[in-house]
Amino acid sequence: MSARFISFEGIDGAGKSTHIARLAERFSQRGATLVNTREPGGTELAEALRGLFLHSGMDGLTEALLVFAGRRDHLVRVIEPALAAGQTVICDRFTDATFAYQGFGRGMDLTVLGTLEQWVQQGRQPDLTLWFDLPAEMAASRRAAARAADRFEQQDLDFFERVRAGYAARAAAAPQRFARIDAAQSIEQVAAQIDAVMEARGW
Ligand code: TYD
């Protein structure tokens, strides 16, 4: 039994996807049963909410309520059962993204977000959060090279610097849970940083 809950975080364009796939492969090779999931999303209901969340305009509180509704379904149906069965859960974004994007990015009241977090998660947090940190400007040029933008990715550099500051604040408040990854480095160097974090935990 080696239940582990690992989240990946960072501003859009930080380069999480490559390393999520790589870490999943590393765990599978070592015989772990893996659940690879994401937020917003991870269940049929939460994926339906994700579509609305990413593509319809709404105010900050509506965004937060939708994302936490999806998160509740995801926790109840997928994450908690997997952890109870001793599995490893890798989640592309979790609640730190809500504090960073809706809280710091959009100015949503952090106390309200904290209350929702408490109701929805009942104390559940990732065991480890890999925070991919890099300047907003570098992330923007990576995004421009990679794909068409959704409505969050269309925001300006100031927005993404606020989101980045939000992640920094969450990391400072939970230093044991967070590992900051310098995402400005090359793919190989980022992979080496992640391996070092895993080895330090005996994973
Ligand atoms: P992302 O993982 O970047 O999806 P993709 O790789 O397909 O672009 O997540 C989608 C967007 O949702 C991203 O811009 C961040 C945003 N988001 C929030 O604003 N709040 C949240 O709580 C979460 C989980 C994501």
PDB file of C-alpha atoms in Angstrom, residues 2 20-21 27 29 46 55 65 72 82-84 111 126-127 129 138 145 157 163 165 185 187-188 198 203:
ATOM      1  CA  SER A   2       1.607   3.233  -1.091  1.00  0.00           C
ATOM      2  CA  ILE A  20       3.219  14.312 -15.994  1.00  0.00           C
ATOM      3  CA  ALA A  21       3.584  11.637 -18.680  1.00  0.00           C
ATOM      4  CA  PHE A  27       5.658   5.008 -11.289  1.00  0.00           C
ATOM      5  CA  GLN A  29       7.698   0.884 -14.205  1.00  0.00           C
ATOM      6  CA  ALA A  46     -16.689  17.382 -13.795  1.00  0.00           C
ATOM      7  CA  HIS A  55     -15.410  28.457 -22.644  1.00  0.00           C
ATOM      8  CA  LEU A  65     -18.442  27.275  -7.340  1.00  0.00           C
ATOM      9  CA  ARG A  72     -16.202  17.348  -4.963  1.00  0.00           C
ATOM     10  CA  ALA A  82      -8.022   5.330  -5.357  1.00  0.00           C
ATOM     11  CA  LEU A  83      -6.139   6.477  -2.253  1.00  0.00           C
ATOM     12  CA  ALA A  84      -8.157   4.082  -0.082  1.00  0.00           C
ATOM     13  CA  THR A 111     -11.576  33.514   2.753  1.00  0.00           C
ATOM     14  CA  PRO A 126      -2.126  16.415  -2.088  1.00  0.00           C
ATOM     15  CA  ASP A 127       0.851  14.744  -0.401  1.00  0.00           C
ATOM     16  CA  THR A 129       2.565  19.484  -5.185  1.00  0.00           C
ATOM     17  CA  MET A 138       8.466  32.968 -20.960  1.00  0.00           C
ATOM     18  CA  ALA A 145       4.303  28.320 -30.087  1.00  0.00           C
ATOM     19  CA  LEU A 157       1.004  39.066 -18.617  1.00  0.00           C
ATOM     20  CA  VAL A 163      -1.406  33.872 -10.684  1.00  0.00           C
ATOM     21  CA  ALA A 165       2.317  35.215  -7.021  1.00  0.00           C
ATOM     22  CA  GLN A 185      15.138  25.198 -17.528  1.00  0.00           C
ATOM     23  CA  ILE A 187      13.116  19.475 -20.339  1.00  0.00           C
ATOM     24  CA  GLU A 188      16.070  17.331 -19.187  1.00  0.00           C
ATOM     25  CA  MET A 198      11.023  11.863  -5.758  1.00  0.00           C
ATOM     26  CA  TRP A 203       9.448   7.405  -4.115  1.00  0.00           C
TER      27      TRP A 203
END
